[in-house]
CSV table of C-alpha atoms in Angstrom, one decimal:
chain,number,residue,atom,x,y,z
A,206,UNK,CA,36.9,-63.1,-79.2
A,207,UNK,CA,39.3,-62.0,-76.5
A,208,UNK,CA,38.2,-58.8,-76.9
A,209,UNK,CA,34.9,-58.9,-76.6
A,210,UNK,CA,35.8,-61.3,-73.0
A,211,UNK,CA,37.9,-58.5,-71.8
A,212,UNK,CA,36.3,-55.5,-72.9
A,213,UNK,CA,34.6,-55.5,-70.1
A,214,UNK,CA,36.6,-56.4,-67.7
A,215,UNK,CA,40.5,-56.3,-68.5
A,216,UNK,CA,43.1,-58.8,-67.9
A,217,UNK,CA,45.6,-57.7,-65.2
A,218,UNK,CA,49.5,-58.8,-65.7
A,219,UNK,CA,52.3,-57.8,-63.4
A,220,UNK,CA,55.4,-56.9,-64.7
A,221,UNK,CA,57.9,-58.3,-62.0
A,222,UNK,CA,61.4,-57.0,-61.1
A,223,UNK,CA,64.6,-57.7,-59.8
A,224,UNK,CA,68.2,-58.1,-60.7
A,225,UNK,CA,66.9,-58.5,-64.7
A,226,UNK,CA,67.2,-56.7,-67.6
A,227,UNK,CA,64.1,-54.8,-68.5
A,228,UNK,CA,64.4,-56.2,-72.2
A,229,UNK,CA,63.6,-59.0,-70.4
A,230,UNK,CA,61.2,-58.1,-68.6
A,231,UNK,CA,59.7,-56.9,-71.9
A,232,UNK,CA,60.4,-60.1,-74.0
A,233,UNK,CA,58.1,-62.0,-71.2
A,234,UNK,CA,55.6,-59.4,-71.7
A,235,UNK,CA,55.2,-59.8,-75.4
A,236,UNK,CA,55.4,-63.6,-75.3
A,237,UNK,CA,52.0,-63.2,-72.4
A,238,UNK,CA,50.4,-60.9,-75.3
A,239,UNK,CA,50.7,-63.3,-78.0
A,240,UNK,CA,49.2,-66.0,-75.8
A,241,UNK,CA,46.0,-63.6,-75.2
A,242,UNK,CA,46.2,-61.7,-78.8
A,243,UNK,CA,43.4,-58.8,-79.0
A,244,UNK,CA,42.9,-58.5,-75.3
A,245,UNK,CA,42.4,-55.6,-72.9
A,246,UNK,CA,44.5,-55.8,-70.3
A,247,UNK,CA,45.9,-53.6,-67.3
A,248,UNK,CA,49.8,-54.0,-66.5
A,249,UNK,CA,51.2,-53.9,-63.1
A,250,UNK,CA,54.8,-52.8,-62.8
A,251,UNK,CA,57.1,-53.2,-60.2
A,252,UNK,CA,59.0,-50.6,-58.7
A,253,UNK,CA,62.0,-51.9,-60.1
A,254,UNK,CA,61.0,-50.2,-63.5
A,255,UNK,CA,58.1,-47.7,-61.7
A,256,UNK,CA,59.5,-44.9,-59.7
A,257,UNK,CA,58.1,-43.3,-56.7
A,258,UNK,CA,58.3,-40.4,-55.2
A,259,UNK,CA,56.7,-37.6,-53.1
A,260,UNK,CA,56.9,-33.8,-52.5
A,261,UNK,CA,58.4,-32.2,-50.0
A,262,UNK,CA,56.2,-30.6,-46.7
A,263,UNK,CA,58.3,-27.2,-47.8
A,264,UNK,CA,57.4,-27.0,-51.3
A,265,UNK,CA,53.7,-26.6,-49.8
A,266,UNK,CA,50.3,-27.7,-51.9
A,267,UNK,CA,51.6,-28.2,-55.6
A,268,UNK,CA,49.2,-28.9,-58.5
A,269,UNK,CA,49.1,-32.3,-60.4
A,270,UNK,CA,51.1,-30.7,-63.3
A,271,UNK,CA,54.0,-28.9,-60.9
A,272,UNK,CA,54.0,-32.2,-58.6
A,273,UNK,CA,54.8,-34.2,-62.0
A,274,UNK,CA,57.2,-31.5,-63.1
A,275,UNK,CA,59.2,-31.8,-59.6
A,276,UNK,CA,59.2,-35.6,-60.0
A,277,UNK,CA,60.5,-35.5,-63.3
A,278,UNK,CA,63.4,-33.7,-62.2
A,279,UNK,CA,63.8,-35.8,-59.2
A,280,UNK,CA,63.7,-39.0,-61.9
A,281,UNK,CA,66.4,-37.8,-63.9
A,282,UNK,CA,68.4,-36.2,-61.2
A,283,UNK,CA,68.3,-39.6,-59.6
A,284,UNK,CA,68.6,-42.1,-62.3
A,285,UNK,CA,69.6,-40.8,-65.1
A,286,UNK,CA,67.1,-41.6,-68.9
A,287,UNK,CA,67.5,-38.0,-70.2
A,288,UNK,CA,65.2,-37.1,-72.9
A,289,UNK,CA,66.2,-39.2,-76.4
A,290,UNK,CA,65.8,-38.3,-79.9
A,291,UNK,CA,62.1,-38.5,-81.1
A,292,UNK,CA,60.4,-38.9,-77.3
A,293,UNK,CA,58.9,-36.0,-76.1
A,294,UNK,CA,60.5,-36.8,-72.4
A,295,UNK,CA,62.0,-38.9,-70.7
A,296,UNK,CA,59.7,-40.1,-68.3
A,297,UNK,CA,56.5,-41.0,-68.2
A,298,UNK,CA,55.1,-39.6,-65.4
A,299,UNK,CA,51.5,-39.5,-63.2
A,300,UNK,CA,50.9,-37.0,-60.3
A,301,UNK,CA,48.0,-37.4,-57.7
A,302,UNK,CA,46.0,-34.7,-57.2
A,303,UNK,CA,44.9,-35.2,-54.1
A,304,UNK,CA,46.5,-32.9,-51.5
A,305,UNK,CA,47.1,-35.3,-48.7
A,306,UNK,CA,49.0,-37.8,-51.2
A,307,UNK,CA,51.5,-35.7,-53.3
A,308,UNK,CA,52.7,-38.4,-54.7
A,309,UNK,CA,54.4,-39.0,-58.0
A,310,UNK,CA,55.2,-42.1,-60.0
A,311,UNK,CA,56.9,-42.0,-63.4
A,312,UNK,CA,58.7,-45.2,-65.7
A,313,UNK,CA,61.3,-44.5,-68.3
A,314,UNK,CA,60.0,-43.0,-71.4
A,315,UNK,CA,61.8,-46.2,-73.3
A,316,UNK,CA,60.4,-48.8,-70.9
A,317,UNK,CA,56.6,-47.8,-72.3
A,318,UNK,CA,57.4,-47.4,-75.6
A,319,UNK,CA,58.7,-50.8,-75.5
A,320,UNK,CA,55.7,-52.5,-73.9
A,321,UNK,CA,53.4,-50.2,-76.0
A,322,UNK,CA,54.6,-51.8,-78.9
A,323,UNK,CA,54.9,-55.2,-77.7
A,324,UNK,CA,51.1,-54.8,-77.2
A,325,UNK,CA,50.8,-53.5,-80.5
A,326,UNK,CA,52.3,-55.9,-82.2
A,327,UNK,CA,49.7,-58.1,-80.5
A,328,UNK,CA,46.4,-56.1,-80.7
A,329,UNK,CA,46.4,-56.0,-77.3
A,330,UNK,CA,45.1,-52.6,-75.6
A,331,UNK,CA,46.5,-51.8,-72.5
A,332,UNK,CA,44.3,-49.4,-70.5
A,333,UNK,CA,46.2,-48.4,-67.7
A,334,UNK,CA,50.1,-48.9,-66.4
A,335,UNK,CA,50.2,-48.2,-63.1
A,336,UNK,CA,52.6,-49.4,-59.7
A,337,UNK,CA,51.1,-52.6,-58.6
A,338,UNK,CA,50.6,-51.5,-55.2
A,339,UNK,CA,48.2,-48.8,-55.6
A,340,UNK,CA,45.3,-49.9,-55.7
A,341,UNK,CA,45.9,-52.0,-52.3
A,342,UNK,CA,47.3,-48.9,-51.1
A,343,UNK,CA,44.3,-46.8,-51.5
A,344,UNK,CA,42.1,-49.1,-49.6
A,345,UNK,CA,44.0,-50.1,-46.7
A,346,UNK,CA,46.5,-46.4,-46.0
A,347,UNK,CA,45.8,-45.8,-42.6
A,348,UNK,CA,45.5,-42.3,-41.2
A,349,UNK,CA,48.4,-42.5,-39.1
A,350,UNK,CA,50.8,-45.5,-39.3
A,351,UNK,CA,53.1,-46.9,-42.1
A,352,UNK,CA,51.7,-49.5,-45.0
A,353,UNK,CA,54.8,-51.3,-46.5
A,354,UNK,CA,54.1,-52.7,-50.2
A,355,UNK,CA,56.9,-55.1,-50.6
A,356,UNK,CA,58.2,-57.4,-53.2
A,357,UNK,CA,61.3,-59.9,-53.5
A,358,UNK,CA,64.4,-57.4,-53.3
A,359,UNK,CA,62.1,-54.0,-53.2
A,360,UNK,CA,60.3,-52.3,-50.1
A,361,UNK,CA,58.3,-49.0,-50.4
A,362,UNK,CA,56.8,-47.7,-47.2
A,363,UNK,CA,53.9,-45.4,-46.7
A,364,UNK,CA,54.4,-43.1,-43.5
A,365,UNK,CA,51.1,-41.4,-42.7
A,366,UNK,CA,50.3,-38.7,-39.7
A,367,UNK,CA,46.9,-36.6,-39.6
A,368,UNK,CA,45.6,-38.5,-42.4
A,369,UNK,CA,48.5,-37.0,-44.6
A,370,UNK,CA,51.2,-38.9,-46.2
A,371,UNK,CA,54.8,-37.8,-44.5
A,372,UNK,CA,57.3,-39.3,-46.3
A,373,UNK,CA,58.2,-42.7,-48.6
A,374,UNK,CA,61.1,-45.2,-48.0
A,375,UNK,CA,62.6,-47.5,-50.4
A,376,UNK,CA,64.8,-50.3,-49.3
A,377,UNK,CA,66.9,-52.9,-51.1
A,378,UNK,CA,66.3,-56.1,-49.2
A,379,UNK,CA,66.9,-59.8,-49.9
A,380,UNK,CA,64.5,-61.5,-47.6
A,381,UNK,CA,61.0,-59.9,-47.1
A,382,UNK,CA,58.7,-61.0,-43.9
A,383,UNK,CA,55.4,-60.0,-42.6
A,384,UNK,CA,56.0,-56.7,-40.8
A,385,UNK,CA,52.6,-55.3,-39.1
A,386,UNK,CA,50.6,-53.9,-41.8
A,387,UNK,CA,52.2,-54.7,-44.7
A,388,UNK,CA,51.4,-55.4,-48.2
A,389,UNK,CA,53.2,-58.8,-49.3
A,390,UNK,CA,53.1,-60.1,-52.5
A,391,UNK,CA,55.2,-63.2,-51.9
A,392,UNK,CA,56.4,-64.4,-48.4
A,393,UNK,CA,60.4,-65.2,-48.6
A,394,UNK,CA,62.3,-64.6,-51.7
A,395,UNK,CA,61.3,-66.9,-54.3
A,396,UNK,CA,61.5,-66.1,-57.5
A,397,UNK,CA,58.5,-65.0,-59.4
A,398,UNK,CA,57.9,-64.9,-63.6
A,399,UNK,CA,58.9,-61.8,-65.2
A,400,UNK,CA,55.1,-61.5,-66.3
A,401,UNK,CA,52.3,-63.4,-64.4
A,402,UNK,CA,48.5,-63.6,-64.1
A,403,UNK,CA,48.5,-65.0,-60.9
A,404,UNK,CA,45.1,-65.5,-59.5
A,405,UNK,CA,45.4,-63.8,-55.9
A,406,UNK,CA,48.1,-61.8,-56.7
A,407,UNK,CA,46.0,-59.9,-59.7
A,408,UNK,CA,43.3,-59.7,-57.0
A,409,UNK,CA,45.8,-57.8,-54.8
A,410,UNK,CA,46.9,-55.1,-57.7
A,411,UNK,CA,42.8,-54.8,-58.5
A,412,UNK,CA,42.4,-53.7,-54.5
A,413,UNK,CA,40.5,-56.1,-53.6
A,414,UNK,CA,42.3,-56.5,-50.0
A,415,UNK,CA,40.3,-56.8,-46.7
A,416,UNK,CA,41.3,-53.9,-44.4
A,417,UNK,CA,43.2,-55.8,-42.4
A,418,UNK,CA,46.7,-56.9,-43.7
A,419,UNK,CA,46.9,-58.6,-46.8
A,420,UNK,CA,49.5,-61.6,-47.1
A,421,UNK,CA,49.0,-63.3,-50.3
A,422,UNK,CA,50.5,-67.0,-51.2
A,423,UNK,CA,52.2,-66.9,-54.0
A,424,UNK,CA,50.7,-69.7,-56.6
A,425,UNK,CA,51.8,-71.3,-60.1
A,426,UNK,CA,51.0,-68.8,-62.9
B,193,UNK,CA,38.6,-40.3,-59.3
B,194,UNK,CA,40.8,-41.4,-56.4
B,195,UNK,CA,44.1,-41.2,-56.4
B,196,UNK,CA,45.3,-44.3,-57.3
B,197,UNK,CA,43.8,-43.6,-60.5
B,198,UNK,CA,45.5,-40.8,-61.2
B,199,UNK,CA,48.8,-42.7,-61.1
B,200,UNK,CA,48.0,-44.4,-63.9
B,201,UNK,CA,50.8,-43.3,-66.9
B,202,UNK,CA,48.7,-43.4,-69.7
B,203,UNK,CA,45.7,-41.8,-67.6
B,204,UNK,CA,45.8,-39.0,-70.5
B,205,UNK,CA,47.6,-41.0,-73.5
B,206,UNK,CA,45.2,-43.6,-73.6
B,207,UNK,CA,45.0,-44.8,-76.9
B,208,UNK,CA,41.7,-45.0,-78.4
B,209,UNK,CA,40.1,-48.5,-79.6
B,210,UNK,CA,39.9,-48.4,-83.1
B,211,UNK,CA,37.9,-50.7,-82.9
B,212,UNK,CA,35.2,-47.6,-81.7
B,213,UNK,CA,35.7,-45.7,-84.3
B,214,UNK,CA,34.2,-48.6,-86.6
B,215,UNK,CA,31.4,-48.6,-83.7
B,216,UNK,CA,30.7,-44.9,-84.2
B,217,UNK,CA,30.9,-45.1,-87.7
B,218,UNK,CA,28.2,-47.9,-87.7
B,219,UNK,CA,26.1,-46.1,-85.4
B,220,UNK,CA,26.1,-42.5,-87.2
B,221,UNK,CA,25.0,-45.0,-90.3
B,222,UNK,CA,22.2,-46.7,-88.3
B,223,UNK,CA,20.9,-43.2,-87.5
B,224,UNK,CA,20.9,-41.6,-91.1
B,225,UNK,CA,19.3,-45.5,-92.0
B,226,UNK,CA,16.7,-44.7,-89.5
B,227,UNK,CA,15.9,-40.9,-90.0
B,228,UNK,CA,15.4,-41.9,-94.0
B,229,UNK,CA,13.1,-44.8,-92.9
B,230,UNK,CA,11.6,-42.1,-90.6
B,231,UNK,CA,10.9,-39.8,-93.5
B,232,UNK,CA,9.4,-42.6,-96.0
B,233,UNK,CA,7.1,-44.0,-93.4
B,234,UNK,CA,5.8,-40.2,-92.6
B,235,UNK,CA,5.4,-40.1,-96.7
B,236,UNK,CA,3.1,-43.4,-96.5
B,237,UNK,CA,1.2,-41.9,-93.9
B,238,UNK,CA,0.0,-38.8,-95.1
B,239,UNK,CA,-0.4,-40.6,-98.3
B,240,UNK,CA,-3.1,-43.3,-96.6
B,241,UNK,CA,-4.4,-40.3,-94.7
B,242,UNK,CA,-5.2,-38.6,-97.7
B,243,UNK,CA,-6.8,-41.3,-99.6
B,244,UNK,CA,-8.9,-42.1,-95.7
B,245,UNK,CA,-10.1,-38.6,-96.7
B,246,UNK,CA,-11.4,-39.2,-100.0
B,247,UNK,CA,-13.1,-42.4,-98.8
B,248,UNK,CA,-14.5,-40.6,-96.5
B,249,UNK,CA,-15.6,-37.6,-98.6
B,250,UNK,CA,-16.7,-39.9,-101.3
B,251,UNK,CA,-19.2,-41.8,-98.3
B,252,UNK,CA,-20.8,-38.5,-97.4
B,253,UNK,CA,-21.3,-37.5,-100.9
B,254,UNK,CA,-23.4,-40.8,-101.4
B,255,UNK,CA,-25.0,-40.5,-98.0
B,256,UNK,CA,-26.3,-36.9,-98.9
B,257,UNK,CA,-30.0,-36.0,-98.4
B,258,UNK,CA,-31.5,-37.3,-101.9
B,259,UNK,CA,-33.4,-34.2,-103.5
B,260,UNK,CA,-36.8,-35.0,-104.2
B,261,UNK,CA,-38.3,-35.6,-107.4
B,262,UNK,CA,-40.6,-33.6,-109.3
B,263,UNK,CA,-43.9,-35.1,-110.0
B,264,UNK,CA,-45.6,-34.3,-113.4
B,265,UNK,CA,-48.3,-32.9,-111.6
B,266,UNK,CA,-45.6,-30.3,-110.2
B,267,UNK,CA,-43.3,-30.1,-113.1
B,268,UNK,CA,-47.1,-28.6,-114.8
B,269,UNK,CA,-47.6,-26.5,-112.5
B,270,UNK,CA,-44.2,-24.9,-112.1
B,271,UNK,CA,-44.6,-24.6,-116.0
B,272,UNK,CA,-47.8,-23.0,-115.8
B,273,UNK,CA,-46.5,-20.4,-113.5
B,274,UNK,CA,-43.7,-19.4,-115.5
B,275,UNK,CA,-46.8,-19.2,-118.1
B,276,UNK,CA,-48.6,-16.8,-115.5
B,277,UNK,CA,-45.5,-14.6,-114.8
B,278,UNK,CA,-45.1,-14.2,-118.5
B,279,UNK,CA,-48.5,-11.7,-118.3
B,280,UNK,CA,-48.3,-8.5,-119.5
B,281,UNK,CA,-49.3,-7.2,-116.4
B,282,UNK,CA,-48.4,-3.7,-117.1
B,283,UNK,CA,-50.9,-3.5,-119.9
B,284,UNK,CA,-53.7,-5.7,-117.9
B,285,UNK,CA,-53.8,-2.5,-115.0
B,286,UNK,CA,-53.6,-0.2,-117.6
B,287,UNK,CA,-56.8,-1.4,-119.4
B,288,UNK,CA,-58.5,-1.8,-116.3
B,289,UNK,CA,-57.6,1.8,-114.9
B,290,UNK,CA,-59.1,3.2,-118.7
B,291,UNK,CA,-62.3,1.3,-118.5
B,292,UNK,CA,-62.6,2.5,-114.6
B,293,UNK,CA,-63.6,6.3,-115.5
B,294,UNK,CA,-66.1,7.0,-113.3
B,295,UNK,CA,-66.3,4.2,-111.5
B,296,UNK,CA,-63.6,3.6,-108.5
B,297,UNK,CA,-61.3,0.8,-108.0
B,298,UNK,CA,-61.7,-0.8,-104.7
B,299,UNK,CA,-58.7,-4.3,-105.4
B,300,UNK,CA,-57.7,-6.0,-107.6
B,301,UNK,CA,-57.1,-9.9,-107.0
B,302,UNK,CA,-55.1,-12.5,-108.7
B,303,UNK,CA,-54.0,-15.9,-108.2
B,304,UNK,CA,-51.2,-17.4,-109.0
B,305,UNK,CA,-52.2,-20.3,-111.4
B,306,UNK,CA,-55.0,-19.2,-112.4
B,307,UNK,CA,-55.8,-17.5,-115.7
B,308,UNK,CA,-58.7,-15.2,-114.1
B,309,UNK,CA,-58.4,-12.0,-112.6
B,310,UNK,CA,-60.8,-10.5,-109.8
B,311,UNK,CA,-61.3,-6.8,-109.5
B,312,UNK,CA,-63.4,-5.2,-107.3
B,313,UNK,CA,-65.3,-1.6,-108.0
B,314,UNK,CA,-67.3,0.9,-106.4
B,315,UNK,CA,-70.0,2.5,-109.6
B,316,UNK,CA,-72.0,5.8,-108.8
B,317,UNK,CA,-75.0,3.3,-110.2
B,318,UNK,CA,-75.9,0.5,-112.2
B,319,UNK,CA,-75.2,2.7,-115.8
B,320,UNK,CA,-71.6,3.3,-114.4
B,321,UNK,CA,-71.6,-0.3,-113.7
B,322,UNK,CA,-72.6,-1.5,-117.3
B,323,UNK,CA,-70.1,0.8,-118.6
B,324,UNK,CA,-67.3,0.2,-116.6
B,325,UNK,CA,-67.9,-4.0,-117.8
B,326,UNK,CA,-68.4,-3.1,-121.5
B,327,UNK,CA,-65.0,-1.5,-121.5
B,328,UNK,CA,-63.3,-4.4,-119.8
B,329,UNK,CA,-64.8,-7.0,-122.4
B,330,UNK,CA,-65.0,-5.3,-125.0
B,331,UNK,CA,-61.2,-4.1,-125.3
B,332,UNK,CA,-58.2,-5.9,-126.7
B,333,UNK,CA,-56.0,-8.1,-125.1
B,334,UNK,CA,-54.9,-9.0,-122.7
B,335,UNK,CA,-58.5,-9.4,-121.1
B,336,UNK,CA,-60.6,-11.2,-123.7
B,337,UNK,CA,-63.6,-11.9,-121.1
B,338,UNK,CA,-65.0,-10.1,-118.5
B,339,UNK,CA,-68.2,-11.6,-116.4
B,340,UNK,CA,-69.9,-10.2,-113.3
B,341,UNK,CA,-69.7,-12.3,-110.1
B,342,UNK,CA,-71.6,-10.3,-107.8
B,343,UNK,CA,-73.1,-7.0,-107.0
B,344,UNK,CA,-74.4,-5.2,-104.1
B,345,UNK,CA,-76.3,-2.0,-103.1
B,346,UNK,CA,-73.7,0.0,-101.2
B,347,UNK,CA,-74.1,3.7,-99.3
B,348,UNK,CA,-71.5,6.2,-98.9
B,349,UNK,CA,-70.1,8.0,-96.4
B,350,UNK,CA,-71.8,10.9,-97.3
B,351,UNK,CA,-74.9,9.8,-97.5
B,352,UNK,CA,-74.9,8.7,-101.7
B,353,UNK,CA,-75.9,5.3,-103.1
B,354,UNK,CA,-73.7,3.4,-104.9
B,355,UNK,CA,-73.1,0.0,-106.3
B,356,UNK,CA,-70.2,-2.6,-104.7
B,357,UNK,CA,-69.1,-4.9,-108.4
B,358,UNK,CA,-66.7,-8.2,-108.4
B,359,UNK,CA,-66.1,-8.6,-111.6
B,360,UNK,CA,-63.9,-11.4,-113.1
B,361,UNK,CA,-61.5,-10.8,-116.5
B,362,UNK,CA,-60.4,-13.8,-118.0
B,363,UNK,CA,-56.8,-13.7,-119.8
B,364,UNK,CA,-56.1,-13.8,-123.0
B,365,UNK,CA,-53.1,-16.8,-123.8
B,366,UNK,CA,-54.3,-18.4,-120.8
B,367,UNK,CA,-55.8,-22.0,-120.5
B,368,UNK,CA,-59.3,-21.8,-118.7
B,369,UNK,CA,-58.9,-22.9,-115.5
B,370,UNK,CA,-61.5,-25.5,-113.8
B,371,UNK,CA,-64.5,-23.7,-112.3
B,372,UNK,CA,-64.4,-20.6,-114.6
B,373,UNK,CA,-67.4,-20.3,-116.6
C-alpha cells in the first residue's frame, strides 16, 4: 500500500547533523523506514555527512565528469574515507553541469551503503540523496548576492557575481539568526531529530520557497 | 534537468523497482494474450465471411432466371425437325437434277417442318414438262410423290416459248403434313 501512495509522489526525510555519530544518524533512519515499510522516499542530508564544494575560476569550464573527479580529490584530500575493500570509491559523488554552478557534492562511499541497506532491509526505494538545500537553492540564487543555507552548527554560503557562482563558505557556528537572504531551517539552536518528516521543513528541501527569503518554524515531527 | 538535479548521488545508480520488471513482464504477456486473440478473431472472420458468401451464392443461384419449359406442342416439333434434318438431302438433288434433262431448274424450296419439297422448272414445252414429272414420281426414294401445283406460259429472252412448272415432291419417311393433298 505504501507504495502505491508514494509512487507517485515520494516521501521526503532529512537526515540531520551535528556533533552525532553517523551510525546514528543511520540507526534513526532505519527505525523511520520500518515505520513506512515499501515506500518511495527522497532523503535529505545535511552537510554534516554531504560535502560541498566548487571549482576553481583558474581551472576554467570543466565537464560534469572532471568537476566530479577534482572534487573527489578535494574530498579525500580534506577528510580523509580513502577507497575500502569491495567499494568501487570512496565517495559518492554528483557534479553540476551547468557552467555557471561548478559545483560538486559528494557523501562517503560507507555513509550510502549504509542507508542503502537500511532501506533495503525495509523495501523502501530511495530515489534521490541529495543536500537538503538544493532545491531551495535553485529557486531563490540570486544573480549577484550571497544565499546562506544554514542549519544548527553548519553554514554554507552561496556568493554569486554576473549570474555566476564565485565561491562557497562553510562555517562552524553555534547560534544561527536570520541574515538577509538566507535559507533557515530552524531559528536558534534547538535540537532537531536525527531523521524527520517535518511538514514545512520537507516543503523547504522540495523547493517550494517564495522568492523572497524563506524562514521556516521548526514544528514537532 | 537543472542543476539541483544533477546533485543528486544516485542520479545514475538508481536502482530499479523490481517491482517494474514484474510490470513489464505482465505487459509483454498482455500483448502476446492480445496479438493471439487478434489472430483467432481474424480466423472467425474470414470464416463468417466465407460462409456470407455461400449464402449469398446459394440466394442467387435460386433467384436465377427460371428456363422455360418445353411445351409438347414444341418438344413435337423440335422432334420433327431432327426428323427433317435426318433427309437424305444429297440423294433428293441428285434425283431431281437426273429427272431435269432437258428441262432447267429455276429453285428449289423447302421448308423446314414440312415433308414437301417445291421446285421450280423452266420446260422447252408441255412434253418436256410431262417428262421431267414422270421422272420425279416415278423414281425411288426419297421422293415417292410428285404433283403439279401450277404452270404458266413463259417467253424467252430470245424470242422461244416455254413453260414456267411448280412442282411439289413429297418425301418418302415423312408424315404428311396438313394441307398437302
Amino acid at each position: 500500500m505504501n507504495a502505491v501512495l508514494t509512487a507517485a509522489v515520494p516521501r521526503t526525510v532529512l537526515l540531520a547533523g551535528g556533533p552525532v555519530d553517523f551510525e546514528e544518524v543511520a540507526q534513526a533512519f532505519d527505525a523511520w523506514c520500518a515505520k513506512r515499510a515499501g515506500s518511495a522516499c527522497e532523503v535529505a542530508v545535511s552537510g554534516f555527512w554531504m560535502r560541498c564544494c566548487m571549482a576553481p575560476a583558474e581551472a576554467g569550464h570543466l565537464s560534469p565528469a572532471d568537476l566530479r573527479d577534482y572534487a573527489r580529490r578535494q574530498f579525500e584530500h580534506y577528510f580523509g574515507e580513502a577507497p575500502t575493500q569491495g567499494v568501487e570509491d570512496g565517495w559518492h559523488v554528483a557534479a553540476s553541469s551547468d557552467p555557471r554552478l561548478p559545483l560538486a557534492c559528494g557523501m562517503s562511499s560507507a555513509q550510502v551503503a549504509r542507508l542503502l541497506e537500511a532501506a533495503r532491509r525495509h523495501r523502501v526505494r530511495i530515489r534521490r540523496l541529495a543536500p537538503w538545500w538544493v532545491r531551495g537553492a535553485a529557486r531563490l540564487l540570486p544573480a549577484n548576492g550571497t544565499l546562506i543555507a544554514s542549519e544548527p552548527g553548519l553554514k554554507l554560503g552561496f556568493h554569486v557575481e554576473a549570474d555566476r557562482l564565485q565561491h562557497i563558505s562553510m562555517g562552524l557556528s553555534e547560534a544561527t539568526g536570520p541574515a538577509g537572504d538566507d535559507l533557515q531551517l530552524w531559528p536558534g539552536a534547538d535540537p532537531m531529530p536525527l531523521a524527520c518528516e517535518v511538514p514545512t521543513v520537507v516543503a523547504l528541501i522540495r523547493g517550494r520557497v517564495p522568492q523572497r527569503s524563506t524562514r521556516v518554524d521548526r514544528s514537532s515531527s | 534537468m537543472s542543476w539541483a538535479d544533477d546533485l543528486d548521488l544516485l542520479g545514475s545508480r538508481r536502482a530499479t523497482w523490481p517491482g517494474s520488471w514484474v510490470l513489464l513482464a505482465a505487459a509483454a504477456l498482455s500483448v502476446l494474450a492480445m496479438n493471439h486473440r487478434h489472430d483467432e478473431l481474424l480466423s472467425e472472420q474470414r470464416a463468417v465471411q466465407q460462409r456470407l458468401e455461400n449464402v449469398r451464392r446459394l440466394q442467387a443461384a435460386r433467384q436465377a432466371p427460371q428456363r422455360p419449359q418445353a411445351s409438347p406442342a414444341t418438344l413435337q416439333a423440335a422432334a420433327a425437325m431432327a426428323g427433317r434434318l435426318s433427309h437424305p438431302w444429297p440423294a433428293i438433288l441428285a434425283r431431281v437434277e437426273a429427272a431435269a434433262e432437258g428441262t432447267a431448274l429455276v429453285a428449289l424450296h423447302h421448308r423446314a417442318g414440312e415433308a414437301t419439297v417445291e421446285i421450280e422448272a423452266a420446260a422447252a414445252d408441255d412434253r418436256a414438262a410431262w417428262r421431267f414429272l414422270q421422272a420425279l414420281g416415278t423414281g425411288p426414294r426419297p421422293i415417292d410423290k410428285v404433283w403439279l401445283v401450277a404452270r404458266e406460259p413463259m417467253s424467252s429472252l430470245d424470242g422461244g416459248e416455254g413453260v414456267h412448272l411448280r412442282i411439289q415432291a413429297h418425301l418418302a419417311d415423312s408424315a404428311p403434313q396438313d394441307g398437302a393433298p
